[in-house]
Coordinates of C-alpha atoms in Angstrom, one line a residue:
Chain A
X112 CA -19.3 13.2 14.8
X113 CA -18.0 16.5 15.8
X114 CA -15.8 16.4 19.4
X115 CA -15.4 12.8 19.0
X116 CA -12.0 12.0 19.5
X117 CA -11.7 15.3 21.7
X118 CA -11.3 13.4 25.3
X119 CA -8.0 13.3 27.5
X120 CA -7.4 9.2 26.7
X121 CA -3.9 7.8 27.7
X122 CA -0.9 7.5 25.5
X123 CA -1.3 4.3 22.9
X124 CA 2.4 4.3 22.5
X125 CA 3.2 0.5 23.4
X126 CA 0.7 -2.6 23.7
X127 CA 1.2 -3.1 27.3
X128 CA 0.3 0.6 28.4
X129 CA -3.4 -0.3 25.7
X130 CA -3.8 -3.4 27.0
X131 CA -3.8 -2.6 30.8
X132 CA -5.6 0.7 30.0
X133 CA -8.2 -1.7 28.2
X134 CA -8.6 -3.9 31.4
X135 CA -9.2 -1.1 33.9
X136 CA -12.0 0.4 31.6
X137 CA -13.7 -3.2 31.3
X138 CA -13.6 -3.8 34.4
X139 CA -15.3 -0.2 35.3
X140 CA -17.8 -0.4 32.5
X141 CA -18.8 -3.8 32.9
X142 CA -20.0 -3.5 37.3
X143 CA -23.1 -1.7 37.1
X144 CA -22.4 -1.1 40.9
X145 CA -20.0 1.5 40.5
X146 CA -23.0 3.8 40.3
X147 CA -22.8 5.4 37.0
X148 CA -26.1 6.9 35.8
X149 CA -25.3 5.1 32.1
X150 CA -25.3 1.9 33.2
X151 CA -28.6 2.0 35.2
X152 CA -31.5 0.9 33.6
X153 CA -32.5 2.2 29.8
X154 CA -36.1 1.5 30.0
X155 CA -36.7 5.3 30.8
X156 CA -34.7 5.8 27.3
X157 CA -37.0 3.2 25.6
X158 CA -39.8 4.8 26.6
X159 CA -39.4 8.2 25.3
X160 CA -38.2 7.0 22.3
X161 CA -41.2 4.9 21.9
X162 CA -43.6 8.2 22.8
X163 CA -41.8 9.7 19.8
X164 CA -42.0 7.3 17.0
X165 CA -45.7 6.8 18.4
X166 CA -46.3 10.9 17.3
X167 CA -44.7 10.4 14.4
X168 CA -46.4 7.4 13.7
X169 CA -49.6 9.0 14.8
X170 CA -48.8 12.5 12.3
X171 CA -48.4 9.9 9.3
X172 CA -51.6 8.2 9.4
X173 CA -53.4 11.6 10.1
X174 CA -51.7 13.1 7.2
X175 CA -52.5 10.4 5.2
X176 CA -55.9 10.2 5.9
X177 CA -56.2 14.1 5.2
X178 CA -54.4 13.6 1.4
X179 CA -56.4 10.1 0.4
X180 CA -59.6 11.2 1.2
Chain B
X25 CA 3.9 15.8 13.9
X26 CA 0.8 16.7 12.8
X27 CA 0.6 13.0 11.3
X28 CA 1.4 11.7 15.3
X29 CA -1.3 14.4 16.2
X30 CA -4.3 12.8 13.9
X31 CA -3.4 9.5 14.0
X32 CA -2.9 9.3 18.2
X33 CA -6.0 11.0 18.3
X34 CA -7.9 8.7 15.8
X35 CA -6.2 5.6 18.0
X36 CA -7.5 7.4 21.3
X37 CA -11.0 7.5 20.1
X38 CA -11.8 4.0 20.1
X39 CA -11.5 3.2 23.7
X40 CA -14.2 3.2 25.8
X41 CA -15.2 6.3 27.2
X42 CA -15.4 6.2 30.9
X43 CA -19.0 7.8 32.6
X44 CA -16.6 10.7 34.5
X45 CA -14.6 11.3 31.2
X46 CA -17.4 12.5 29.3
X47 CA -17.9 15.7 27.8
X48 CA -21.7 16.2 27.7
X49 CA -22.5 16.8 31.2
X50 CA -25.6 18.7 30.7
X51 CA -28.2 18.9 28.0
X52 CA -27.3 21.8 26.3
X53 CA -24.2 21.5 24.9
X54 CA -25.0 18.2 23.9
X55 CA -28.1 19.6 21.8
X56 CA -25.9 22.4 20.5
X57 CA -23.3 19.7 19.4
X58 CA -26.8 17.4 17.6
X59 CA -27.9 21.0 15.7
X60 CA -24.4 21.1 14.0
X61 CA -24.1 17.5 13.6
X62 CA -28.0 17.7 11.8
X63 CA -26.6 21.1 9.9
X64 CA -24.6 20.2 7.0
X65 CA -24.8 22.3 3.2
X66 CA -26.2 18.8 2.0
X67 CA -29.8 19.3 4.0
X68 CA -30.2 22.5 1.2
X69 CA -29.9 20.1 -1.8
X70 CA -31.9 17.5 0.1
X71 CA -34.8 20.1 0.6
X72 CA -34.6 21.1 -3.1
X73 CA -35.0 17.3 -3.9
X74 CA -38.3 17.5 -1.7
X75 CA -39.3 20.4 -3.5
X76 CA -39.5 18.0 -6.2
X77 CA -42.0 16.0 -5.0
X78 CA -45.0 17.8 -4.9
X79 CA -47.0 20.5 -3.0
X80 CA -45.2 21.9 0.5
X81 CA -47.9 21.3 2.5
X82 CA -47.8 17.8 2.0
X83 CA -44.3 16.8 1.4
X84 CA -42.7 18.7 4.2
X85 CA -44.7 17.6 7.0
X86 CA -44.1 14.0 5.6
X87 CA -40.2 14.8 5.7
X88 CA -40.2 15.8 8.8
X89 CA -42.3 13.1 10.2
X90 CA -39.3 10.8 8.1
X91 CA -36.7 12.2 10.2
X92 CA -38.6 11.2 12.8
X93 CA -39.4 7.6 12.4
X94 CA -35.9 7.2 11.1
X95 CA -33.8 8.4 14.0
X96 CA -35.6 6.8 16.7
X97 CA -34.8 3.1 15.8
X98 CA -31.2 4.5 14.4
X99 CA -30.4 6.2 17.8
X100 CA -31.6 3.1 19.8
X101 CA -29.9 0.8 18.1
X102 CA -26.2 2.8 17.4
X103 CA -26.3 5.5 20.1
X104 CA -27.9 3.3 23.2
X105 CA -25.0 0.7 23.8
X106 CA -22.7 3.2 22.5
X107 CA -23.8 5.2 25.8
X108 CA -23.8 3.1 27.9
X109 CA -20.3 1.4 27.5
X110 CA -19.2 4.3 25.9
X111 CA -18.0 2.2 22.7
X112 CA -17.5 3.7 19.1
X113 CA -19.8 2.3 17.3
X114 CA -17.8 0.2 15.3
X115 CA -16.9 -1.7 18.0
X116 CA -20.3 -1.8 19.1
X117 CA -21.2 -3.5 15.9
X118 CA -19.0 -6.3 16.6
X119 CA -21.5 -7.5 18.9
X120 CA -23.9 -7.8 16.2
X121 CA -21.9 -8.7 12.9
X122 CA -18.9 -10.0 14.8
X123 CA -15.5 -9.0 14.7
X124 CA -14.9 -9.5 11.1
X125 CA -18.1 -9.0 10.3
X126 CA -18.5 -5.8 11.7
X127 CA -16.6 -4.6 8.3
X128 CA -20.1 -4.7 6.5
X129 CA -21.5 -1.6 8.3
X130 CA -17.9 0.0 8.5
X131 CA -18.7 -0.5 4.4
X132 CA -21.8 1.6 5.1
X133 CA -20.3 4.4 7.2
X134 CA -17.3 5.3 4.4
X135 CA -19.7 4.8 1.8
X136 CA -21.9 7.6 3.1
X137 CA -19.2 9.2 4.6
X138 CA -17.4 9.5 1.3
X139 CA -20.6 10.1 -1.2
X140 CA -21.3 13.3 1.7
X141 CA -18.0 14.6 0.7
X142 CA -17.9 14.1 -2.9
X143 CA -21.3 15.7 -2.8
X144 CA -19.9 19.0 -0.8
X145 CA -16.9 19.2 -3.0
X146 CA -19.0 19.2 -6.1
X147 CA -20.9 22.0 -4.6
X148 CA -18.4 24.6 -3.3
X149 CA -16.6 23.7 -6.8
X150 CA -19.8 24.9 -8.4
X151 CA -20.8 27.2 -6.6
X152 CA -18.0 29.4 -6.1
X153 CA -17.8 28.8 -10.4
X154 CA -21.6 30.2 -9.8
X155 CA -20.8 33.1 -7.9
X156 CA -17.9 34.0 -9.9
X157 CA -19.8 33.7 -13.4
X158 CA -22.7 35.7 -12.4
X159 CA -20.0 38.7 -11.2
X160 CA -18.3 38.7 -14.0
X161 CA -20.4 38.5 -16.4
X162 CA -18.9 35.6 -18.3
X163 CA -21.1 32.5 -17.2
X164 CA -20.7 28.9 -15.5
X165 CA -17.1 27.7 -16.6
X166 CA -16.5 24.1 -16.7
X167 CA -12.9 24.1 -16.3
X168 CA -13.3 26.3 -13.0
X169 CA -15.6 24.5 -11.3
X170 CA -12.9 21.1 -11.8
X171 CA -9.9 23.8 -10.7
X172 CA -12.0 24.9 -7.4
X173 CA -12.9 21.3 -6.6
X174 CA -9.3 20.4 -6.9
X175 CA -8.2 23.3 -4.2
X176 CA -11.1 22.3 -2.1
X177 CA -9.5 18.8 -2.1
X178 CA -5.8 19.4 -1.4
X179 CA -7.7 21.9 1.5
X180 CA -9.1 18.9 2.8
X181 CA -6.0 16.8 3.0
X182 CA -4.3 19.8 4.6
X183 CA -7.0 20.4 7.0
X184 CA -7.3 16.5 8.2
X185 CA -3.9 16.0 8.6
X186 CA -3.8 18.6 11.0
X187 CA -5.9 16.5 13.0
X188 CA -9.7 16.9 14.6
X189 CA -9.2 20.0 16.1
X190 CA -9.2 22.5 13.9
X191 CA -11.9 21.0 11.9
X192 CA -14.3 20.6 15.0
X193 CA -14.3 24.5 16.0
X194 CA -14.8 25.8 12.7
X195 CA -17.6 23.2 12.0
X196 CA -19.2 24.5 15.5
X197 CA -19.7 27.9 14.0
X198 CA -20.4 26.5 10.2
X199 CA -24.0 24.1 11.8
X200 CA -25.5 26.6 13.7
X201 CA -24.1 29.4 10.8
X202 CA -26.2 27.0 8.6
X203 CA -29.5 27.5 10.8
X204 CA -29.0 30.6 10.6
X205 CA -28.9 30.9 6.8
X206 CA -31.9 28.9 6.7
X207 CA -33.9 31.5 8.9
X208 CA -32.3 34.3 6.7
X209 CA -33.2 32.6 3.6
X210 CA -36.8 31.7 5.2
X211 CA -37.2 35.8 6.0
X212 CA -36.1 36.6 2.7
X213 CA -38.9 34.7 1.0
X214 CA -41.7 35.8 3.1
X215 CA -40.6 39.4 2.6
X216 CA -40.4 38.8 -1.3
X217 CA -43.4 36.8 -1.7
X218 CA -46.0 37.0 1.1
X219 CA -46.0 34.9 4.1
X220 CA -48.8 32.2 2.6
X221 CA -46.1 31.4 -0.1
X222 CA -44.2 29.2 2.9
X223 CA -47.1 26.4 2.9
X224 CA -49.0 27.1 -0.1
X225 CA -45.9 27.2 -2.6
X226 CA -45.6 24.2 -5.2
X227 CA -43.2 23.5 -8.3
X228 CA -45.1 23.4 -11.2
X229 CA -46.6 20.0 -12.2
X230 CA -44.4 19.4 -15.1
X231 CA -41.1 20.1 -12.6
X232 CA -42.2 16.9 -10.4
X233 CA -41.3 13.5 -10.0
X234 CA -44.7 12.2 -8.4
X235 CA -48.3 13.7 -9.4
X236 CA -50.1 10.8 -7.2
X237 CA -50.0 12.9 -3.5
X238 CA -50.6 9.7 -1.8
X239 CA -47.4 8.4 -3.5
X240 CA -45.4 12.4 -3.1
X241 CA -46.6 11.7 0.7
X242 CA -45.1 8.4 1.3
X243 CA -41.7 9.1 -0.8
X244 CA -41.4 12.4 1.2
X245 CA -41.4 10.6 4.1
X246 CA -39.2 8.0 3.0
X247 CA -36.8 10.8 2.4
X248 CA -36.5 11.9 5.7
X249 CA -36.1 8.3 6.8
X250 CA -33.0 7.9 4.7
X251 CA -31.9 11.3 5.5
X252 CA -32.1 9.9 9.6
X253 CA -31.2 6.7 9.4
X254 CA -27.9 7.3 8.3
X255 CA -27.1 8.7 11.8
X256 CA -26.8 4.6 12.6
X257 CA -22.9 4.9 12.7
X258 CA -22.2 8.5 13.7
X259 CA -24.5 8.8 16.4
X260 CA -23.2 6.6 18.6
X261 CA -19.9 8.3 18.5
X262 CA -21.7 11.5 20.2
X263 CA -23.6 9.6 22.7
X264 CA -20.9 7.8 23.7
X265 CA -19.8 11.3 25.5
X266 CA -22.7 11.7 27.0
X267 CA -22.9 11.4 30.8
X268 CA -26.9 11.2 31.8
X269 CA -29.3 8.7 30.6
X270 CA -32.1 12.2 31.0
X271 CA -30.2 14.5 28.5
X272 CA -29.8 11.2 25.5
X273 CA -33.3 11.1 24.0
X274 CA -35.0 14.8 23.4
X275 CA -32.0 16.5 22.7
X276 CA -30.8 14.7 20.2
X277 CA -34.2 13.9 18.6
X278 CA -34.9 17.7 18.4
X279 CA -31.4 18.9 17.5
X280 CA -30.4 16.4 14.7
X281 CA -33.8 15.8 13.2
X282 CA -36.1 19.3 13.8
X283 CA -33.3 21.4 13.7
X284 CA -30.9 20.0 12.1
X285 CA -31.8 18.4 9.2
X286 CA -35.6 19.1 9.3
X287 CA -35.8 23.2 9.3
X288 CA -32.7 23.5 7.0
X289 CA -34.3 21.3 4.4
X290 CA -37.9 22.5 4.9
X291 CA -36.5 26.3 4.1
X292 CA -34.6 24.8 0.6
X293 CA -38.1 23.4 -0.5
X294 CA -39.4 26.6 0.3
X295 CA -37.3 28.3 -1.8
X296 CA -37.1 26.0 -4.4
X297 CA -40.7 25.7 -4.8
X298 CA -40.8 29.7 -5.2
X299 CA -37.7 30.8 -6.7
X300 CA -37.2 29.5 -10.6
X301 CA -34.1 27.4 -10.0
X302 CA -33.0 24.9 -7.4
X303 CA -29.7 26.0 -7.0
X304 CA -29.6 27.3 -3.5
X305 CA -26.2 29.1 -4.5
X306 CA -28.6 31.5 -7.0
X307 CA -31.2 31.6 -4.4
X308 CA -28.8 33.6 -2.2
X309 CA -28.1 35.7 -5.4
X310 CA -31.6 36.7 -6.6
X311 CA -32.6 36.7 -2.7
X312 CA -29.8 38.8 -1.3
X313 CA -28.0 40.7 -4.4
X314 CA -25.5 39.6 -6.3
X315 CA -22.7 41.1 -4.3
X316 CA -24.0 41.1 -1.2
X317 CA -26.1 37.2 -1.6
X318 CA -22.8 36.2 -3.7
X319 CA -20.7 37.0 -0.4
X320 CA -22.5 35.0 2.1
X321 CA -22.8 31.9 0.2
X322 CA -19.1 32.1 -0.9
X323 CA -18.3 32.4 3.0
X324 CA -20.8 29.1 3.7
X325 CA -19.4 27.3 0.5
X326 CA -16.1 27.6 1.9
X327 CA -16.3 27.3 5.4
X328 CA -17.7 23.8 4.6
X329 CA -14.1 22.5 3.8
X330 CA -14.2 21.7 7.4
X331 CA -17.2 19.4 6.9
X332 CA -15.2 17.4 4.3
X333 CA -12.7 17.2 6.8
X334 CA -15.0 16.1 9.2
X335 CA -16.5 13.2 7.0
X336 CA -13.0 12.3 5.8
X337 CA -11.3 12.3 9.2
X338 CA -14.4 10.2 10.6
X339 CA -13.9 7.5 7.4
X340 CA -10.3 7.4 8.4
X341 CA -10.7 6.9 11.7
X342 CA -13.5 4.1 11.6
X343 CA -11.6 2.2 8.5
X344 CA -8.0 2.4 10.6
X345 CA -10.2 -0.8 12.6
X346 CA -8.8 -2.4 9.6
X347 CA -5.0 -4.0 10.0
X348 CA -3.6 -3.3 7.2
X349 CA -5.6 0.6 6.8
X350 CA -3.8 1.1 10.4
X351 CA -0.3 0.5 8.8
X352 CA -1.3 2.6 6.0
X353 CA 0.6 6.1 6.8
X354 CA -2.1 8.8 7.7
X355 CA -1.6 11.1 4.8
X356 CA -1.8 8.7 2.6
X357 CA -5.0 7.0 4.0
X358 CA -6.0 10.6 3.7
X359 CA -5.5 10.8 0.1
X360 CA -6.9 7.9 -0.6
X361 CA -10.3 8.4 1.0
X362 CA -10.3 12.4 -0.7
X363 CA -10.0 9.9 -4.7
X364 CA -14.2 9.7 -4.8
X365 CA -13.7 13.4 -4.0
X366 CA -11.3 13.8 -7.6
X367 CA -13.8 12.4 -9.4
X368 CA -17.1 14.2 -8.2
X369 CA -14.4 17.4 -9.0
X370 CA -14.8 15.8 -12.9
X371 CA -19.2 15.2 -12.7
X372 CA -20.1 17.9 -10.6
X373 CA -23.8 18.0 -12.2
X374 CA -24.4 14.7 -12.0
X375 CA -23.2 13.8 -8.4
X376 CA -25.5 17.6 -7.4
X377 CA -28.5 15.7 -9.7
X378 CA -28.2 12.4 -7.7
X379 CA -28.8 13.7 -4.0
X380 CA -31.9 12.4 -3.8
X381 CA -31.0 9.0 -5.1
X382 CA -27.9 8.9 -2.6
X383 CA -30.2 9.8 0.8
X384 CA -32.7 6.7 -0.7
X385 CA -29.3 4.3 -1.4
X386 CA -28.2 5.3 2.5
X387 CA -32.0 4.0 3.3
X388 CA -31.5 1.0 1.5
X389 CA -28.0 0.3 3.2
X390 CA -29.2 0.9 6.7
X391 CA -32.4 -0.4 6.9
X392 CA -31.1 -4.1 7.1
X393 CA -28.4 -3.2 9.7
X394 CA -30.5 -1.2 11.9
X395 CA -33.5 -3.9 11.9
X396 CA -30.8 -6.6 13.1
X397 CA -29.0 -4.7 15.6
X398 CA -32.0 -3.4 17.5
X399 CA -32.9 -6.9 17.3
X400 CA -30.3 -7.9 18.5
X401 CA -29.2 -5.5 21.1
X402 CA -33.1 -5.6 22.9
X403 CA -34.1 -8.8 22.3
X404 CA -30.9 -11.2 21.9
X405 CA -28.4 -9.6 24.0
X406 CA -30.9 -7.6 26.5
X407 CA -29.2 -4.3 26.3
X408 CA -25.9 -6.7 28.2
X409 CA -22.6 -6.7 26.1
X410 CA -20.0 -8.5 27.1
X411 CA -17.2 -5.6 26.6
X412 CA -13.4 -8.3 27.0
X413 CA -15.3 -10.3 24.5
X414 CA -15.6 -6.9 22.0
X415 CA -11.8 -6.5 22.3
X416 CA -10.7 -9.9 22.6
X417 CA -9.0 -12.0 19.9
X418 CA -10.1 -15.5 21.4
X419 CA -11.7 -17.3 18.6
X420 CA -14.4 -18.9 21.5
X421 CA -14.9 -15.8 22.7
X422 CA -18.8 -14.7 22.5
X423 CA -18.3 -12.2 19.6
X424 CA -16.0 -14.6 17.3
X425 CA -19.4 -16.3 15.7
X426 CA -17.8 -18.5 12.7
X427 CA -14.6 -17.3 11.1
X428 CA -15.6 -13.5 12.3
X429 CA -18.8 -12.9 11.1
X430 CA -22.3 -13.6 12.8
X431 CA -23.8 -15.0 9.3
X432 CA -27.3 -14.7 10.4
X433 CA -26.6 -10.7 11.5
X434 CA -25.1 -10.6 7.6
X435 CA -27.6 -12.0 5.7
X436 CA -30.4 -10.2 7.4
X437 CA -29.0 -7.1 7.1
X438 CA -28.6 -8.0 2.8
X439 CA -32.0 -9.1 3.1
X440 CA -33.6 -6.2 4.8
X441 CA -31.9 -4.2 1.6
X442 CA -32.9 -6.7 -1.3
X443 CA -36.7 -6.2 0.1
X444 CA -36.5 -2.1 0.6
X445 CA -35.1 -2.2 -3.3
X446 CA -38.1 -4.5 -4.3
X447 CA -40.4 -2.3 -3.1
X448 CA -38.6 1.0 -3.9
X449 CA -36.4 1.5 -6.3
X450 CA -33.8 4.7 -5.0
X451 CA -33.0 6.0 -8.2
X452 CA -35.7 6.3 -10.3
X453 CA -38.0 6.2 -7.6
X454 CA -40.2 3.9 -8.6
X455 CA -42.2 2.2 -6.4
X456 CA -44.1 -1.6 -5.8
X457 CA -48.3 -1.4 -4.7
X458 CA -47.3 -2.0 -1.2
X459 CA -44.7 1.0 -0.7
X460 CA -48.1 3.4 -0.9
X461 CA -49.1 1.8 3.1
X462 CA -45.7 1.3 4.9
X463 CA -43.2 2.6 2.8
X464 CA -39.9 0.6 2.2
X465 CA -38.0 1.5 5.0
X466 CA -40.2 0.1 8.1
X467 CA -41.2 -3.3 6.2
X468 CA -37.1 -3.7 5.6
X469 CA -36.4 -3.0 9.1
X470 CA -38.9 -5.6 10.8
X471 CA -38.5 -8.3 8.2
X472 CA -34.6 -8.2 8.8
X473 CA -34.7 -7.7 12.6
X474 CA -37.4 -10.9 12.6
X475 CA -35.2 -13.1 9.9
X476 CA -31.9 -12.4 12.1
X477 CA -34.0 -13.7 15.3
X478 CA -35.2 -16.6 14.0
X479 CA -32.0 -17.1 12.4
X480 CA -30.4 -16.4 15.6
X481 CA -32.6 -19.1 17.1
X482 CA -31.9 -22.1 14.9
X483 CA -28.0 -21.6 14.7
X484 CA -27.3 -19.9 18.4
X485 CA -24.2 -21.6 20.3
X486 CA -23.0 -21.5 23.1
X487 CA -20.1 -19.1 23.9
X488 CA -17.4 -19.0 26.7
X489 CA -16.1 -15.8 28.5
X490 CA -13.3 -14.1 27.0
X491 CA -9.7 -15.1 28.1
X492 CA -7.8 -12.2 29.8
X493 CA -4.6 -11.0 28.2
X494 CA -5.4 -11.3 24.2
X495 CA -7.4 -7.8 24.0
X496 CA -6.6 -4.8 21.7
X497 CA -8.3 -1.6 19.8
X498 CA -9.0 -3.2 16.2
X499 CA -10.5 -6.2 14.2

C-alpha cells in the first residue's frame, strides 16, 4: 500500500502517449527473454511459501493436540 | 494543482511496472515497507478482541499461526502475478473475474478499505475525547468525540487531496512508531506485573466469548486468517515493486504477519488480558501516567490521519478503474469515500465493538476470491497471463469471458463465502460441528477454488489473441 504510486511513470496526458506507453511495457513484460529475474520461473516462490504454510500447518495440529487432550 | 497532483499519480499507478523501474531492489527496504504496511492502530483493537477469547497461551499462538496460513495463499494468489508483470492488482483480477467482473473484488478492497477507516476515525475521535476527559476531570463527552471525528475527517480530505506523498512518509514513521509502542507497552506490563503475566495472563471467564478452548483455539486462529487474508488486494500493489523473485516470500511473510500485525496484536491481548479495560487509549494512561501515557497516545491517535489517507487514497485509486468514478472530480470522489467515515463519527462505540466481527466479514469476503484466483492463476492459467488481453477492450479477447464477467470465477467466489458463513457465523461467532477441525476459512478456500475448476472445465472456450490498437488503463 504505502509507495505505491511513488514510481517515475510517463505523462497520461493524451490517449496516444497511454496507448504507445502501454504497448512498449507489453511487449517488455510479456518476452521472458529479456532476462528479468521476475519473469523467470516462480517455482522457487512456491516452494517457500509451501514450507511456510506447512509450519504453520504443522504448529496448528501440535497446538491442538496439546489443548484437546 | 494538487487535484492534477493525486489524480496523475493515481492514473500513473496502474500501469505496469517495468522490472528496472522498481523500487525494492533489495530485501530490506521492502521488509521495512511490509512492517508498516502489517502496523496499523487497528491490530491494538484486534488484539483486544483476541483477548476475548480465552487464555493467552492458547489464543495467541493460534493468531499468529492465522496470520500465517492466511497470507501465504493471499500473497500467492494477489502478490505473485502482480510481481511478475508488475500489474496492480485490480488489473490482475481481470484475469480471473474478467474485465467487468473484476468489480466484485474491487467491491471487496473499498469495502475493507473503507470499514479500516471508519474504524480509525472512530478511534482517534474517542480517544483523544478519552484523553481529554480523564485530564480534565470531566469524563467521556459524547458530543466531542462526534466534533474530533469530524476534524479528523475534513483532515483526511485535506491530506488525500494533496496526493500520496505526504501521506506515505508520515505513515513510514507512524508503522514502525506503532512497533515500537507495542514493545513499550509490552515493557510496561512486565515491569508492572511480573514477566509470567505475558503467557499466563487470561480475562476472567465471565469477560469471554468462548469457554470451549478447543473452540477459543480454532476461532483465534481464524482471526488471524481474516486479519491476513485481507492483504489479497493490497499486497500485490507492493510486490509489484519488487525487483527479485529471492527478497518476495520471507520478507513479506515476516514483516506483514510476525511483525506487523502479529506482535502488535499479541502485546494488546497482553494488555487487555491484564489491565481492567480494553481500551488501549487507557492502557497508555494507567501504564504510562496520565500526562505523560495521555501524550503519546494523542501523538499515535493523530498521526494515524495519514493511515486514513492511506486507505482512502488506495479506495480512490482502485474504484477510479470505474468509467464514470474516473470522471468524477478527485475531491469529490474524495468526499464521498470519507461519508462511512461521517457516520462511524455518529456510532463510535459500536463500530470500536464490532472489530472483531469486521476482521471475520473480511474472511468471509476473501476466502471465495482467493480460493478461485489461486486456482486459477496455478492451475488454469499456469502462472501465464496474457497482459494486451488485460488492457484490451476486444470483446474476443481472452479476458472478455461473457458480457465481462467470468461467471464461473463469480459464483465460486459467492460460494466459497455462503459456505464460510454456514460454518461460522462472523458476528456472533457462532460456529457449525465441523468449524472445530478445519475452521471456515480453509474449507471455503478449497471448495471454491475446486467449484471454479470444474466450472472452468465444463464452460471453457476458446479465446483469440488480443487485437493491437484498442488497449487502455480501466474497465
Amino acid at each position: 500500500m504505502v509507495e505505491l504510486a511513488s514510481l517515475e511513470a510517463p505523462t497520461l496526458s493524451a490517449e496516444g502517449v497511454m496507448n504507445a506507453e502501454l504497448e512498449r511495457r507489453i511487449a517488455l513484460l510479456s518476452d521472458p527473454a529479456n532476462g528479468a529475474d521476475c519473469l523467470g520461473s516462480g517455482r522457487g516462490m512456491i516452494m517457500e511459501m509451501a514450507v511456510w504454510f506447512a509450519f504453520a500447518a504443522m504448529a496448528w495440529i501440535a497446538l491442538d493436540i496439546v489443548v484437546r487432550f | 494543482m494538487a487535484d492534477s497532483d493525486g489524480h496523475s499519480a493515481a492514473l500513473e499507478g496502474r500501469m505496469p511496472v517495468l522490472p528496472d523501474e522498481r523500487i525494492f531492489t533489495s530485501a530490506s527496504p521492502f521488509l521495512w515497507s511490509c512492517v508498516t504496511f502489517g502496523s496499523a492502530i487497528w491490530v491494538f483493537m484486534v488484539g483486544a478482541g483476541l483477548a476475548q477469547l480465552g487464555d493467552l497461551k492458547i489464543v495467541i499462538p493460534g493468531y499468529l499461526i492465522g496470520t500465517v496460513i492466511g497470507y501465504v495463499p493471499a500473497a500467492m494468489a494477489g502478490g505473485f502475478p502482480s510481481f511478475r508483470y508488475g500489474l496492480d492488482p485490480m488489473d490482475a483480477a481481470k484475469a480471473t473475474f474478467g474485465r467487468l467482473g473484476a468489480v466484485v473484488p474491487l467491491l471487496a478492497l473499498i469495502f475493507v478499505a473503507l470499514a479500516w477507516s471508519s474504524v480509525v476515525t472512530a478511534f482517534i475521535a474517542r480517544g483523544g475525547a478519552t484523553v481529554f476527559g480523564r485530564l480534565s476531570g470531566h469524563g467521556l463527552d459524547d458530543r466531542l468525540v462526534v466534533g474530533l471525528a469530524m476534524v479528523v475527517i475534513i483532515a483526511s480530505w485535506f491530506v488525500v487531496r494533496r496526493g500520496p506523498r505526504f501521506m506515505e512518509s508520515v505513515n513510514n514513521f507512524v508503522g514502525p512508531g506503532l512497533v515500537v509502542v507495542a514493545i513499550g507497552l509490552v515493557a510496561l506490563v512486565a515491569m508492572k506485573y511480573g514477566v509470567r503475566q505475558l503467557w499466563n495472563g487470561a480475562v476472567p471467564l465471565i469477560g469471554r466469548q468462548i469457554s470451549d478452548p478447543g473452540l477459543a483455539l480454532v476461532s483465534a486462529i481464524e482471526l488471524g486468517i481474516g486479519a491476513s487474508i485481507s492483504n489479497w488486494p493490497f499486497v500485490g500493489g507492493l510486490m509489484r515493486l519488487v525487483q527479485k523473485r529471492s527478497h518476495i516470500v520471507t520478507p513479506s511473510l515476516m514483516g506483514a504477519t510476525f511483525v506487523g500485525l502479529g506482535f502488535g496484536s499479541s502485546a494488546a491481548a497482553i494488555a487487555a488480558a491484564t489491565l481492567p479495560t480494553s481500551d488501549p487509549v487507557l492502557w497508555f494512561m494507567d501504564l504510562g501516567g496520565p500526562v505523560l501515557g495521555g501524550l503519546a497516545i494523542s501523538a499515535v491517535l493523530f498521526a494515524n490521519i495519514a493511515v486514513i489517507g492511506l486507505l482512502i487514497y488506495f479506495a480512490a485509486v482502485s474504484a477510479q478503474q470505474v468509467g464514470i468514478v474516473r470522471r468524477t472530480p478527485w475531491p469529490m470522489l474524495i468526499a464521498i469515500l470519507l461519508t462511512p467515515c461521517v457516520i462511524g463519527a455518529f456510532n463510535a462505540d459500536a463500530v470500536l465493538s464490532a472489530v472483531v466481527a469486521i476482521v471475520n466479514y473480511q474472511a468471509m469476503i476473501f476466502v471465495g476470491i482467493v480460493g478461485v484466483s489461486f486456482a486459477n492463476y496455478f492451475l488454469v492459467l499456469k502462472e501465464r497471463i496474457d497482459l494486451r488481453a488485460i488492457f484490451s477492450h476486444d470483446p474476443k479477447g481472452a479476458y472478455a469471458f461473457t458480457y465481462g464477467v467470468n461467471w464461473s470465477a463469480a459464483l465460486s467466489a459467492i460460494a466459497g463465502a455462503a459456505l464460510y458463513r454456514v460454518l461460522y457465523d462472523p458476528a456472533t461467532l457462532a460456529a457449525a460441528p465441523a468449524f472445530r477441525w478445519f475452521g471456515a476459512s480453509i474449507p471455503a478456500m478449497v471448495v471454491s477454488g475446486a467449484l471454479f475448476l470444474v466450472l472452468t472445465r465444463l464452460f471453457s472456450r476458446k479465446v483469440e489473441p488480443a487485437e493491437p490498437g484498442q488497449i487502455s488503463v480501466g474497465f
